[in-house]
Short mmCIF file of C-alpha atoms in Angstrom, two decimals:
data_model
loop_
_atom_site.label_atom_id
_atom_site.label_comp_id
_atom_site.label_asym_id
_atom_site.label_seq_id
_atom_site.Cartn_x
_atom_site.Cartn_y
_atom_site.Cartn_z
CA MET A 1171 0.00 0.19 -0.23
CA PRO A 1172 1.44 3.69 -0.67
CA ALA A 1173 2.40 5.66 2.26
CA PRO A 1174 0.04 7.72 3.79
CA ASP A 1175 1.23 11.18 2.44
CA ARG A 1176 0.72 9.93 -1.31
CA PRO A 1177 -2.19 8.37 -3.00
CA TYR A 1178 0.00 6.35 -5.51
CA ASN A 1179 2.24 3.52 -5.38
CA ASP A 1180 6.14 3.70 -5.60
CA LEU A 1181 8.31 0.96 -7.14
CA HIS A 1182 8.36 -0.84 -3.58
CA ASP A 1183 4.57 -0.67 -3.27
CA HIS A 1184 4.37 -2.40 -7.06
CA LEU A 1185 6.75 -4.88 -6.44
CA ASP A 1186 4.89 -6.10 -3.18
CA ALA A 1187 1.58 -6.12 -5.33
CA LEU A 1188 3.28 -8.07 -8.02
CA SER A 1189 4.21 -10.82 -5.15
CA GLU A 1190 1.13 -10.71 -3.73
CA LYS A 1191 -0.46 -11.91 -7.29
CA GLY A 1192 1.93 -14.26 -8.25
CA LEU A 1193 3.60 -12.15 -10.78
CA LEU A 1194 7.09 -11.77 -9.28
CA VAL A 1195 9.91 -14.20 -9.12
CA THR A 1196 12.79 -13.45 -6.62
CA VAL A 1197 16.35 -15.46 -7.46
CA ASP A 1198 18.90 -15.41 -4.40
CA ARG A 1199 21.26 -17.29 -5.97
CA PRO A 1200 24.27 -15.52 -7.34
CA ILE A 1201 23.62 -14.29 -11.09
CA ASP A 1202 26.21 -12.40 -13.45
CA LYS A 1203 24.47 -9.35 -14.37
CA ASP A 1204 26.99 -9.09 -17.68
CA SER A 1205 26.41 -12.32 -18.84
CA GLU A 1206 23.13 -14.36 -17.28
CA MET A 1207 20.73 -11.89 -15.71
CA HIS A 1208 18.85 -10.84 -19.04
CA PRO A 1209 19.22 -13.94 -21.01
CA LEU A 1210 17.67 -15.76 -18.06
CA VAL A 1211 14.51 -13.67 -18.01
CA ARG A 1212 14.59 -13.57 -22.06
CA TRP A 1213 13.67 -17.28 -22.05
CA GLN A 1214 10.13 -16.65 -20.83
CA PHE A 1215 9.78 -14.39 -24.32
CA VAL A 1216 11.31 -17.10 -26.73
CA GLY A 1217 10.87 -20.28 -24.89
CA GLY A 1218 6.80 -20.80 -25.84
CA MET A 1219 5.52 -19.56 -22.89
CA ASP A 1220 1.88 -17.94 -22.93
CA GLU A 1221 2.18 -13.88 -22.25
CA LYS A 1222 -0.15 -14.63 -19.21
CA ASP A 1223 3.04 -16.99 -17.77
CA ARG A 1224 5.62 -14.44 -17.78
CA LYS A 1225 6.53 -12.64 -14.56
CA ALA A 1226 8.79 -9.90 -13.15
CA PHE A 1227 12.36 -11.11 -11.47
CA LEU A 1228 13.93 -9.55 -8.87
CA PHE A 1229 17.77 -10.49 -8.82
CA THR A 1230 18.91 -9.79 -4.88
CA ASN A 1231 22.55 -11.44 -5.51
CA ILE A 1232 24.13 -9.99 -8.15
CA VAL A 1233 27.76 -10.31 -9.34
CA ASP A 1234 29.83 -9.07 -12.56
CA GLY A 1235 31.91 -10.76 -15.12
CA LYS A 1236 34.91 -9.98 -12.65
CA GLY A 1237 33.13 -11.62 -9.56
CA ARG A 1238 32.13 -8.47 -8.14
CA ARG A 1239 29.41 -8.41 -5.79
CA TYR A 1240 26.94 -5.43 -5.98
CA ASP A 1241 24.35 -4.39 -2.61
CA ILE A 1242 21.44 -2.91 -5.00
CA PRO A 1243 18.84 -5.48 -6.37
CA VAL A 1244 17.77 -5.48 -9.82
CA VAL A 1245 14.12 -6.13 -11.12
CA VAL A 1246 13.73 -7.01 -14.78
CA GLY A 1247 10.31 -7.15 -16.13
CA ALA A 1248 8.43 -5.32 -13.37
CA MET A 1249 6.48 -2.86 -15.66
CA ALA A 1250 5.23 -4.86 -18.53
CA ALA A 1251 6.32 -8.51 -18.57
CA ASN A 1252 2.92 -9.03 -19.73
CA ARG A 1253 -0.30 -7.13 -19.67
CA ALA A 1254 -1.35 -8.12 -16.17
CA VAL A 1255 1.87 -6.69 -14.61
CA TYR A 1256 1.18 -3.63 -16.52
CA SER A 1257 -2.48 -3.57 -15.14
CA VAL A 1258 -1.08 -3.51 -11.72
CA GLY A 1259 1.02 -0.68 -12.27
CA MET A 1260 -1.97 1.28 -13.77
CA GLY A 1261 -4.05 0.38 -11.03
CA CYS A 1262 -6.83 -1.20 -12.99
CA ALA A 1263 -8.13 -4.18 -15.03
CA VAL A 1264 -6.43 -4.64 -18.54
CA GLU A 1265 -9.71 -4.00 -20.24
CA GLU A 1266 -9.71 -0.60 -18.39
CA ILE A 1267 -6.41 0.47 -19.43
CA GLN A 1268 -7.36 2.76 -22.41
CA ALA A 1269 -9.98 4.43 -20.55
CA LYS A 1270 -7.57 5.02 -17.60
CA TRP A 1271 -5.15 6.79 -20.29
CA ASP A 1272 -7.90 8.87 -22.19
CA HIS A 1273 -9.23 10.23 -18.69
CA ALA A 1274 -5.37 10.97 -17.78
CA ILE A 1275 -4.61 13.02 -21.00
CA ALA A 1276 -7.91 14.58 -21.02
CA HIS A 1277 -7.62 15.78 -17.19
CA PRO A 1278 -3.68 16.45 -16.31
CA ILE A 1279 -2.91 17.30 -12.72
CA PRO A 1280 0.30 19.37 -12.12
CA PRO A 1281 2.79 17.94 -9.85
CA VAL A 1282 3.57 19.11 -6.23
CA GLU A 1283 6.80 20.26 -5.29
CA VAL A 1284 8.22 18.90 -1.62
CA GLU A 1285 11.23 19.81 0.04
CA ASN A 1286 12.43 16.24 1.33
CA ALA A 1287 12.38 13.25 -0.58
CA PRO A 1288 13.31 9.52 -0.52
CA CYS A 1289 15.67 9.63 -3.71
CA HIS A 1290 17.85 12.19 -1.79
CA GLU A 1291 18.50 9.72 1.25
CA VAL A 1292 21.87 8.61 -0.26
CA ILE A 1293 23.83 11.37 -2.23
CA HIS A 1294 26.98 10.85 -4.03
CA GLU A 1295 28.62 14.27 -5.44
CA GLY A 1296 32.42 15.27 -6.53
CA GLU A 1297 34.82 12.84 -6.06
CA ALA A 1298 32.10 10.17 -4.90
CA VAL A 1299 31.51 9.95 -8.52
CA ARG A 1300 34.43 9.60 -10.02
CA GLY A 1301 36.85 6.64 -9.95
CA GLU A 1302 36.74 2.84 -10.61
CA GLY A 1303 34.12 1.35 -8.02
CA ASN A 1304 32.34 4.89 -7.48
CA GLY A 1305 29.60 6.76 -9.30
CA LEU A 1306 28.04 4.88 -12.26
CA ASP A 1307 30.29 1.83 -11.59
CA ARG A 1308 28.75 1.30 -8.29
CA LEU A 1309 25.39 0.70 -9.91
CA PRO A 1310 24.54 -3.09 -11.00
CA ILE A 1311 23.65 -2.40 -14.69
CA PRO A 1312 23.29 -5.13 -16.90
CA VAL A 1313 24.48 -5.95 -20.19
CA SER A 1314 21.42 -6.38 -22.48
CA THR A 1315 22.55 -8.37 -25.15
CA PRO A 1316 25.75 -10.54 -24.07
CA GLY A 1317 27.90 -11.08 -27.16
CA PHE A 1318 26.92 -7.90 -28.88
CA ASP A 1319 26.60 -5.33 -26.62
CA SER A 1320 29.69 -3.21 -25.98
CA ALA A 1321 28.53 -1.85 -22.17
CA PRO A 1322 26.48 -2.31 -19.53
CA THR A 1323 23.28 0.26 -20.77
CA LEU A 1324 20.63 1.65 -18.84
CA SER A 1325 17.20 0.68 -20.39
CA ALA A 1326 14.40 1.37 -18.04
CA THR A 1327 14.84 5.14 -17.65
CA ASN A 1328 13.05 8.37 -17.62
CA VAL A 1329 15.42 10.75 -19.06
CA ILE A 1330 14.03 14.43 -17.96
CA THR A 1331 15.42 17.46 -19.93
CA LYS A 1332 13.65 20.79 -20.09
CA ASP A 1333 12.84 23.26 -23.18
CA PRO A 1334 15.24 26.32 -22.54
CA LEU A 1335 12.51 28.63 -23.83
CA THR A 1336 9.25 27.75 -22.23
CA GLY A 1337 10.61 25.78 -19.24
CA ILE A 1338 8.29 22.43 -20.04
CA GLN A 1339 10.15 19.51 -19.17
CA ASN A 1340 10.06 16.25 -21.19
CA MET A 1341 10.31 12.64 -20.06
CA GLY A 1342 11.34 10.14 -22.21
CA THR A 1343 12.85 6.20 -22.25
CA TYR A 1344 16.29 6.52 -23.94
CA ARG A 1345 19.12 4.09 -23.58
CA CYS A 1346 22.43 5.32 -21.97
CA ALA A 1347 25.72 3.29 -22.30
CA LEU A 1348 27.93 3.52 -19.50
CA LYS A 1349 31.69 4.91 -20.27
CA ALA A 1350 33.18 5.74 -17.11
CA PRO A 1351 32.18 6.26 -13.35
CA ASP A 1352 31.41 9.89 -14.29
CA ARG A 1353 30.13 9.75 -18.15
CA MET A 1354 27.72 7.96 -20.16
CA VAL A 1355 26.50 8.14 -23.50
CA VAL A 1356 22.68 8.96 -24.50
CA ARG A 1357 21.06 7.96 -27.19
CA MET A 1358 18.20 10.08 -28.19
CA ALA A 1359 16.30 9.08 -31.51
CA THR A 1360 16.74 12.03 -34.01
CA ARG A 1361 13.97 10.81 -36.75
CA VAL A 1362 10.71 12.40 -37.46
CA GLY A 1363 8.28 11.42 -34.68
CA GLY A 1364 11.32 10.71 -31.90
CA ALA A 1365 12.64 12.12 -28.93
CA GLY A 1366 11.18 15.51 -27.29
CA GLY A 1367 14.73 15.33 -25.72
CA TYR A 1368 16.09 15.86 -28.70
CA GLN A 1369 14.35 18.91 -29.49
CA HIS A 1370 15.70 20.27 -26.36
CA TYR A 1371 19.17 19.51 -27.37
CA LEU A 1372 18.56 21.33 -30.62
CA ALA A 1373 17.18 24.28 -28.94
CA HIS A 1374 20.19 24.61 -26.31
CA GLN A 1375 22.30 24.48 -29.67
CA LYS A 1376 20.49 27.01 -31.33
CA ARG A 1377 20.81 29.21 -28.33
CA GLY A 1378 24.79 28.56 -27.92
CA ASP A 1379 24.40 26.74 -25.02
CA ARG A 1380 27.44 23.99 -24.48
CA GLU A 1381 25.61 22.02 -22.16
CA MET A 1382 22.02 20.67 -21.46
CA PRO A 1383 20.84 19.91 -18.02
CA CYS A 1384 19.76 16.24 -17.98
CA ALA A 1385 18.30 13.80 -14.94
CA VAL A 1386 18.06 9.96 -15.74
CA VAL A 1387 15.74 8.52 -13.47
CA LEU A 1388 15.77 4.75 -12.58
CA GLY A 1389 12.77 3.36 -10.65
CA CYS A 1390 9.87 5.83 -10.90
CA PRO A 1391 6.58 5.07 -9.41
CA PRO A 1392 4.65 3.04 -12.16
CA TYR A 1393 2.52 5.78 -12.96
CA VAL A 1394 5.62 7.94 -13.74
CA ALA A 1395 7.64 5.20 -15.13
CA PHE A 1396 4.79 4.73 -18.08
CA MET A 1397 5.38 8.13 -19.25
CA GLY A 1398 8.73 7.39 -20.66
CA PRO A 1399 7.66 5.06 -23.44
CA GLN A 1400 4.40 7.02 -24.16
CA LYS A 1401 4.44 8.96 -26.80
CA LEU A 1402 2.66 12.42 -26.16
CA PRO A 1403 2.59 15.45 -27.87
CA ILE A 1404 5.87 17.60 -27.70
CA GLY A 1405 5.20 20.44 -25.01
CA VAL A 1406 3.21 18.30 -22.63
CA ASP A 1407 4.62 17.98 -19.35
CA GLU A 1408 4.52 13.88 -18.41
CA PHE A 1409 4.50 14.53 -14.80
CA THR A 1410 0.83 16.31 -15.56
CA VAL A 1411 -0.41 13.32 -17.39
CA ALA A 1412 0.81 10.79 -14.52
CA GLY A 1413 -1.16 12.96 -12.14
CA GLY A 1414 -4.18 12.24 -14.32
CA LEU A 1415 -3.38 8.76 -14.01
CA ALA A 1416 -3.02 8.84 -10.16
CA GLY A 1417 -5.74 11.20 -9.55
CA ALA A 1418 -3.54 13.36 -7.47
CA PRO A 1419 -0.03 15.26 -7.96
CA ILE A 1420 2.82 13.62 -8.34
CA ARG A 1421 5.39 14.53 -5.88
CA VAL A 1422 8.40 16.06 -7.10
CA VAL A 1423 11.50 17.68 -5.89
CA ARG A 1424 14.51 19.80 -7.10
CA ALA A 1425 17.63 17.65 -8.32
CA ARG A 1426 20.95 18.84 -6.56
CA THR A 1427 23.19 19.92 -9.32
CA VAL A 1428 20.70 20.57 -12.30
CA PRO A 1429 17.71 22.75 -12.57
CA LEU A 1430 15.12 20.24 -13.16
CA LEU A 1431 12.29 18.54 -11.35
CA VAL A 1432 12.45 14.67 -10.53
CA PRO A 1433 9.96 12.27 -8.92
CA ALA A 1434 10.46 12.34 -5.21
CA GLU A 1435 10.10 8.77 -5.06
CA ALA A 1436 12.33 7.60 -7.28
CA GLU A 1437 15.02 4.66 -6.62
CA VAL A 1438 17.68 6.22 -8.60
CA VAL A 1439 18.35 9.73 -10.01
CA ILE A 1440 21.54 10.34 -12.15
CA GLU A 1441 22.09 13.88 -12.58
CA GLY A 1442 24.57 15.68 -15.29
CA TYR A 1443 25.18 17.80 -18.33
CA ILE A 1444 25.10 16.70 -22.15
CA ASP A 1445 27.56 18.37 -24.16
CA THR A 1446 25.82 19.86 -27.21
CA THR A 1447 29.27 20.60 -28.79
CA ARG A 1448 30.63 17.08 -29.40
CA VAL A 1449 29.37 13.59 -29.74
CA GLU A 1450 30.81 9.99 -28.87
CA PRO A 1451 30.77 6.45 -30.32
CA GLU A 1452 28.16 4.61 -28.88
CA ALA A 1453 26.67 0.96 -28.91
CA PRO A 1454 26.79 -1.58 -30.43
CA PHE A 1455 23.29 -2.41 -28.55
CA GLY A 1456 20.51 -4.79 -29.17
CA GLU A 1457 17.61 -2.48 -30.41
CA SER A 1458 13.71 -3.25 -30.08
CA HIS A 1459 13.33 -3.24 -33.58
CA GLY A 1460 15.21 -6.57 -33.63
CA HIS A 1461 18.41 -5.80 -34.73
CA VAL A 1462 21.91 -4.66 -33.14
CA ALA A 1463 22.52 -1.23 -33.62
CA LEU A 1464 25.68 -0.60 -34.71
CA GLU A 1465 28.35 2.18 -33.38
CA GLU A 1466 27.02 5.86 -33.87
CA TYR A 1467 27.78 8.98 -32.59
CA ASN A 1468 25.70 9.77 -29.53
CA MET A 1469 25.22 12.36 -26.74
CA PRO A 1470 28.31 12.45 -23.74
CA MET A 1471 26.78 13.10 -20.61
CA ARG A 1472 29.37 14.09 -17.59
CA ILE A 1473 27.86 13.13 -14.24
CA THR A 1474 27.60 15.63 -11.31
CA ALA A 1475 25.68 13.54 -8.53
CA ILE A 1476 24.11 10.51 -8.22
CA THR A 1477 21.07 10.01 -5.45
CA HIS A 1478 19.37 6.99 -4.42
CA ARG A 1479 17.04 5.91 -1.74
CA GLN A 1480 18.65 3.87 0.84
CA ALA A 1481 17.09 0.44 -0.05
CA ALA A 1482 16.98 1.51 -3.60
CA VAL A 1483 16.05 -1.03 -6.49
CA ILE A 1484 17.53 -0.71 -9.97
CA PRO A 1485 15.05 -1.50 -12.88
CA SER A 1486 16.17 -2.78 -16.08
CA TYR A 1487 13.92 -3.63 -19.54
CA ILE A 1488 13.95 -6.38 -21.58
CA SER A 1489 14.07 -5.03 -25.00
CA GLN A 1490 15.88 -6.29 -28.31
CA VAL A 1491 13.74 -8.56 -30.40
CA ALA A 1492 10.17 -8.38 -29.91
CA PRO A 1493 8.20 -9.58 -27.89
CA SER A 1494 10.00 -8.13 -24.81
CA GLU A 1495 8.89 -5.87 -22.26
CA SER A 1496 9.86 -2.85 -23.88
CA SER A 1497 7.31 -3.67 -26.61
CA VAL A 1498 4.29 -4.82 -24.25
CA ILE A 1499 4.68 -1.41 -22.31
CA LYS A 1500 4.82 0.63 -25.56
CA ARG A 1501 1.70 -1.78 -27.27
CA VAL A 1502 -0.45 -1.46 -24.27
CA ALA A 1503 0.14 2.62 -24.54
CA TYR A 1504 -0.06 3.07 -28.36
CA GLU A 1505 -2.83 0.80 -29.47
CA PRO A 1506 -5.56 2.91 -27.43
CA LEU A 1507 -3.91 6.61 -29.13
CA PHE A 1508 -4.16 4.75 -32.70
CA LEU A 1509 -7.97 3.17 -31.97
CA SER A 1510 -9.11 6.95 -30.36
CA HIS A 1511 -7.59 8.66 -33.46
CA LEU A 1512 -9.40 6.44 -36.13
CA ARG A 1513 -12.75 6.05 -34.16
CA ASP A 1514 -12.85 9.33 -32.15
CA THR A 1515 -10.78 11.85 -34.07
CA LEU A 1516 -11.71 10.66 -37.61
CA SER A 1517 -15.15 9.32 -36.87
CA ILE A 1518 -14.64 5.90 -38.60
CA ARG A 1519 -16.84 4.31 -36.31
CA SER A 1520 -16.54 0.91 -37.96
CA VAL A 1521 -13.27 0.51 -36.87
CA LYS A 1522 -13.11 -1.96 -34.02
CA LYS A 1523 -9.87 -2.44 -33.19
CA VAL A 1524 -5.78 -1.58 -33.84
CA ALA A 1525 -2.98 -3.89 -33.16
CA LEU A 1526 0.60 -3.18 -33.55
CA HIS A 1527 2.18 -6.42 -34.71
CA GLU A 1528 4.85 -7.28 -31.96
CA PRO A 1529 6.94 -10.78 -32.49
CA LEU A 1530 10.05 -9.55 -34.58
CA THR A 1531 8.60 -6.38 -36.19
CA GLY A 1532 8.23 -4.50 -32.86
CA LEU A 1533 5.22 -2.52 -33.26
CA LEU A 1534 6.12 0.26 -35.57
CA ARG A 1535 6.40 -1.51 -38.81
CA VAL A 1536 3.22 -3.27 -39.25
CA THR A 1537 -0.55 -1.87 -38.21
CA ILE A 1538 -3.47 -4.22 -38.59
CA ILE A 1539 -6.83 -2.31 -38.30
CA THR A 1540 -10.20 -4.51 -37.64
CA LEU A 1541 -13.10 -3.01 -39.13
CA GLU A 1542 -16.80 -4.33 -39.21
CA ARG A 1543 -17.73 -6.74 -42.06
CA ASP A 1544 -20.20 -4.37 -43.69
CA ALA A 1545 -17.48 -1.17 -43.54
CA PRO A 1546 -17.87 0.99 -46.93
CA ARG A 1547 -14.87 0.62 -49.03
CA THR A 1548 -14.33 4.31 -48.58
CA GLU A 1549 -14.18 3.80 -44.78
CA VAL A 1550 -11.76 0.95 -45.15
CA TRP A 1551 -9.42 3.22 -47.00
CA ARG A 1552 -9.85 6.14 -44.70
CA ALA A 1553 -8.92 3.98 -41.84
CA LEU A 1554 -5.64 2.59 -43.39
CA TYR A 1555 -4.59 5.88 -44.39
CA GLY A 1556 -5.50 7.48 -41.05
CA ALA A 1557 -3.11 4.54 -39.42
CA ALA A 1558 -0.38 5.36 -41.75
CA PHE A 1559 0.08 8.88 -41.12
CA PHE A 1560 -1.04 9.06 -37.57
CA LYS A 1561 2.59 8.61 -36.46
CA GLY A 1562 5.60 9.87 -38.56
CA ASP A 1563 7.96 6.69 -37.28
CA CYS A 1564 4.93 3.95 -37.70
CA GLY A 1565 2.76 2.28 -40.30
CA LYS A 1566 5.36 0.91 -42.82
CA ILE A 1567 2.55 -1.88 -43.72
CA CYS A 1568 -1.12 -1.25 -42.91
CA ILE A 1569 -3.64 -4.01 -43.20
CA ALA A 1570 -7.37 -3.85 -42.90
CA VAL A 1571 -9.09 -7.15 -42.04
CA ASN A 1572 -12.41 -8.15 -40.64
CA ASP A 1573 -13.44 -9.03 -36.91
CA ASP A 1574 -13.06 -12.80 -37.86
CA ILE A 1575 -9.16 -12.52 -38.17
CA GLU A 1576 -7.13 -12.43 -35.12
CA ALA A 1577 -4.49 -9.58 -35.74
CA ASP A 1578 -1.97 -11.63 -33.76
CA ASN A 1579 -1.98 -14.86 -35.73
CA ALA A 1580 0.33 -14.20 -38.76
CA ASP A 1581 -1.35 -17.23 -40.66
CA ALA A 1582 -4.87 -15.73 -40.21
CA LEU A 1583 -3.41 -12.44 -41.69
CA LEU A 1584 -1.60 -14.29 -44.90
CA TRP A 1585 -4.99 -16.18 -45.19
CA ALA A 1586 -7.07 -13.13 -45.22
CA MET A 1587 -4.24 -11.34 -47.79
CA ALA A 1588 -4.59 -14.40 -50.04
CA TYR A 1589 -8.30 -14.90 -50.19
CA ARG A 1590 -9.73 -11.33 -49.66
CA ALA A 1591 -7.54 -9.12 -51.18
CA ASN A 1592 -6.99 -8.39 -55.06
CA PRO A 1593 -3.69 -6.86 -55.27
CA VAL A 1594 -4.52 -4.58 -58.46
CA GLU A 1595 -7.53 -3.37 -56.36
CA ASP A 1596 -6.67 -3.49 -53.19
CA VAL A 1597 -2.87 -2.87 -52.46
CA GLN A 1598 -1.37 0.83 -52.62
CA THR A 1599 2.00 1.99 -52.04
CA LEU A 1600 2.85 5.57 -50.70
CA ALA A 1601 6.19 7.46 -51.21
CA HIS A 1602 8.01 9.90 -48.97
CA ARG A 1603 7.61 8.21 -45.76
CA GLY A 1604 10.38 8.62 -42.86
CA GLN A 1605 12.59 5.64 -42.15
CA GLY A 1606 11.24 5.03 -38.76
CA HIS A 1607 12.81 2.96 -36.02
CA GLY A 1608 15.12 0.53 -37.57
CA PRO A 1609 18.62 -0.30 -38.96
CA LYS A 1610 19.30 2.81 -41.12
CA ARG A 1611 21.11 0.45 -43.58
CA GLU A 1612 17.69 -0.98 -44.56
CA THR A 1613 16.89 1.57 -47.24
CA HIS A 1614 18.98 3.86 -49.22
CA GLY A 1615 18.80 7.42 -48.44
CA GLU A 1616 16.32 9.09 -46.11
CA GLU A 1617 13.06 7.84 -47.05
CA ASP A 1618 11.17 4.63 -46.85
CA SER A 1619 7.61 3.84 -48.17
CA THR A 1620 4.39 2.66 -47.10
CA LEU A 1621 2.34 -0.63 -48.06
CA LEU A 1622 -1.44 -0.38 -47.54
CA ILE A 1623 -3.66 -3.44 -48.04
CA ASP A 1624 -7.14 -4.22 -47.87
CA ALA A 1625 -7.82 -7.82 -46.68
CA THR A 1626 -11.30 -7.13 -45.75
CA MET A 1627 -14.03 -9.08 -47.28
CA LYS A 1628 -15.81 -7.65 -50.11
CA SER A 1629 -18.72 -10.10 -50.23
CA PRO A 1630 -19.97 -12.95 -48.02
CA MET A 1631 -18.02 -15.85 -48.49
CA PRO A 1632 -18.34 -19.86 -47.49
CA PRO A 1633 -17.70 -20.86 -43.71
CA LEU A 1634 -14.12 -21.60 -42.40
CA ALA A 1635 -13.57 -25.29 -43.08
CA LEU A 1636 -12.80 -26.87 -39.71
CA PRO A 1637 -15.65 -28.37 -37.28
CA LYS A 1638 -18.05 -26.19 -35.68
CA LYS A 1639 -17.17 -25.03 -32.28
CA GLU A 1640 -19.20 -27.55 -30.19
CA PHE A 1641 -17.49 -30.33 -32.14
CA MET A 1642 -14.01 -29.16 -31.48
CA GLU A 1643 -14.73 -28.62 -27.91
CA ARG A 1644 -16.36 -32.05 -27.35
CA ALA A 1645 -13.28 -33.42 -28.90
CA ARG A 1646 -10.68 -31.20 -26.76
CA GLY A 1647 -12.59 -32.78 -23.79
CA ILE A 1648 -11.69 -36.42 -25.09
CA TRP A 1649 -8.28 -35.28 -25.79
CA GLU A 1650 -7.87 -34.00 -22.30
CA GLU A 1651 -9.55 -37.05 -21.11
CA LEU A 1652 -6.95 -39.45 -22.66
CA GLY A 1653 -4.23 -37.40 -21.00
CA LEU A 1654 -2.76 -36.42 -24.52
CA PRO A 1655 -0.16 -33.29 -24.28
CA PRO A 1656 -1.54 -29.87 -23.13
CA LEU A 1657 -3.04 -27.96 -26.02
CA ARG A 1658 -2.47 -24.29 -27.07
CA PRO A 1659 -5.25 -23.36 -29.51
CA GLN A 1660 -4.41 -20.60 -31.98
CA PRO A 1661 -7.70 -18.64 -33.62
CA PRO A 1662 -9.08 -19.86 -35.80
CA TRP A 1663 -9.86 -23.36 -34.15
CA HIS A 1664 -13.26 -23.75 -35.38
CA GLY A 1665 -15.29 -23.24 -38.15
CA TYR A 1666 -17.88 -20.40 -38.56
CA THR A 1667 -20.16 -18.71 -40.90
CA LEU A 1668 -18.79 -15.96 -43.53
CA GLY A 1669 -22.32 -14.92 -44.46
CA ASP A 1670 -22.44 -17.21 -47.59
CA TRP A 1671 -24.53 -20.26 -45.75
CA LEU A 1672 -27.97 -21.13 -45.95
CA PRO A 1673 -30.11 -22.90 -43.08
CA TYR A 1674 -30.67 -25.66 -46.03
CA TRP A 1675 -27.29 -26.34 -45.41
CA ASP A 1676 -27.28 -26.25 -41.89
CA ALA A 1677 -29.97 -28.83 -41.77
CA ALA A 1678 -28.10 -31.00 -44.23
CA ALA A 1679 -25.15 -31.13 -42.17
CA ALA A 1680 -27.04 -31.77 -39.17
CA ARG A 1681 -28.42 -34.87 -40.91
CA ALA A 1682 -24.57 -36.15 -41.66
CA VAL A 1683 -23.58 -35.72 -37.70
CA ALA A 1684 -26.59 -37.97 -37.06
CA GLY A 1685 -25.46 -40.48 -39.34
CA ASP A 1686 -28.70 -39.67 -41.78
CA TYR A 1687 -26.26 -38.88 -44.86
CA LEU A 1688 -28.38 -41.26 -47.06
CA GLU A 1689 -31.42 -38.70 -46.47
CA ASN A 1690 -29.23 -36.34 -47.83
CA GLY A 1691 -28.47 -38.55 -50.86
CA ARG A 1692 -32.36 -38.66 -51.45
CA ILE A 1693 -32.71 -35.07 -51.46
CA SER A 1694 -30.32 -34.50 -53.98
CA LEU A 1695 -30.91 -37.07 -56.30
CA ALA A 1696 -34.61 -35.25 -56.90
CA GLN A 1697 -32.38 -32.08 -57.77
CA GLN A 1698 -30.89 -33.95 -60.62
CA LYS A 1699 -30.62 -31.79 -63.90
CA GLU A 1700 -29.71 -32.25 -67.57
CA GLY A 1701 -27.49 -29.99 -70.33
CA LEU A 1702 -25.42 -28.31 -67.17
CA LYS A 1703 -21.77 -27.49 -66.85
CA PRO A 1704 -20.16 -29.23 -63.88
CA GLU A 1705 -19.17 -27.20 -61.30
CA THR A 1706 -22.27 -24.89 -61.97
CA LYS A 1707 -23.41 -23.43 -58.65
CA PHE A 1708 -26.34 -25.15 -56.82
CA ARG A 1709 -28.63 -22.67 -54.76
CA PRO A 1710 -31.82 -24.37 -53.53
CA GLY A 1711 -35.47 -23.04 -54.42
#
């Protein structure tokens, strides 16, 4: 439960709530943060487990590749190992998440500044952040992609910067590679639709400022942590939307060495200044688009202070190839934004769902729009265009389907494209799109393009050729009675009508199931005709 003086959970409260719901695994045996920690948690994303079975992992006995021990625990997967974990952080059921986001964005609550804060219980400044074993080198930051990454990298960040003209803060989740006890390199997306922090960086450069104040926060209260991956309009202070989620002001405190406000209940705050005059090589690092980001020049940051709670816990996101924690945390936030844009802003009422394809493609490249079966063709194409252009870094491939197609089933998507789309009429390409998030060597030049596919039904179709639901369910009971291997049904796993089906055929099917196929034969004998070509369609009178 949260403390009496704040009406929202901090990370410690959140971990307690996860433990109560059986969503937290505590690992007390020694774990090497550089070679074992992320691979261990990664298995629940690549080992064939259902999403509902994934959990957060709390590591309490951490060593590094040299055998050095750390006294700060690390938690991986605590924000979004799956939707259930995310919903605990949101304080509501999974099906209520979209409405809660909508309400928070529409009803922001400004933060309240406090004098004394838990994040300042332990303070390291000056010489305490310099030299091996001090500063960043004291923190048990994992190597995310052992075998490829060149450094331990902060992944579960809320990086806070401020517009030098308006004074409005921005909070984004950016990776930060450790370089020295008092230096790291921050990577902020420079692409269209990318980082608000990068816009602040450009503003400081334009003013002639040689440095930009920055605070990298680890372990925010969940309502604040969710702000980093969320894509709000530039100029919106994320603390106000976090307050909208909490239904009360978020407590903030002034950082010690930079002119920024940080969450009072943060676990760790790394303060410093980003150099706006020079850049430093950073990476390789396994990125969320599913490829290793190769070495590039990014923003060096000199560390001026590190503050943390007495009993701090450091979070780390599992990112890289989707599905991952970072893809879940983004997906749960992004999909409601797309749906609201199409259904409410553009008033396309026939849109029922928007899904951002997760495995391997990492949400930003493939968008699936689900529409009602009777949606007019003009509305289908309005939805495709609307989804393609909603965000500058999303929507390379946009596919429209009907509600019988499960958007997370790639086989079902291919089935819809194979039988419901005529490429000459139902496929369009759009030029002059930004490259978006991905390996920059994928395309030549600075532009990419978009593919739109209308894979909706254009007219009624015959049923899916699988046994009806009641027969599949009866057979599953027998399967389990026989003790056969556990089943993991993937839709579609039973037949259903797609509009082109008559009660006459239902009656014939019922007779066949009852063993009365001979009666069907007597009926069809009476319907024989002469002079027709084989494969002429039959419709009973």
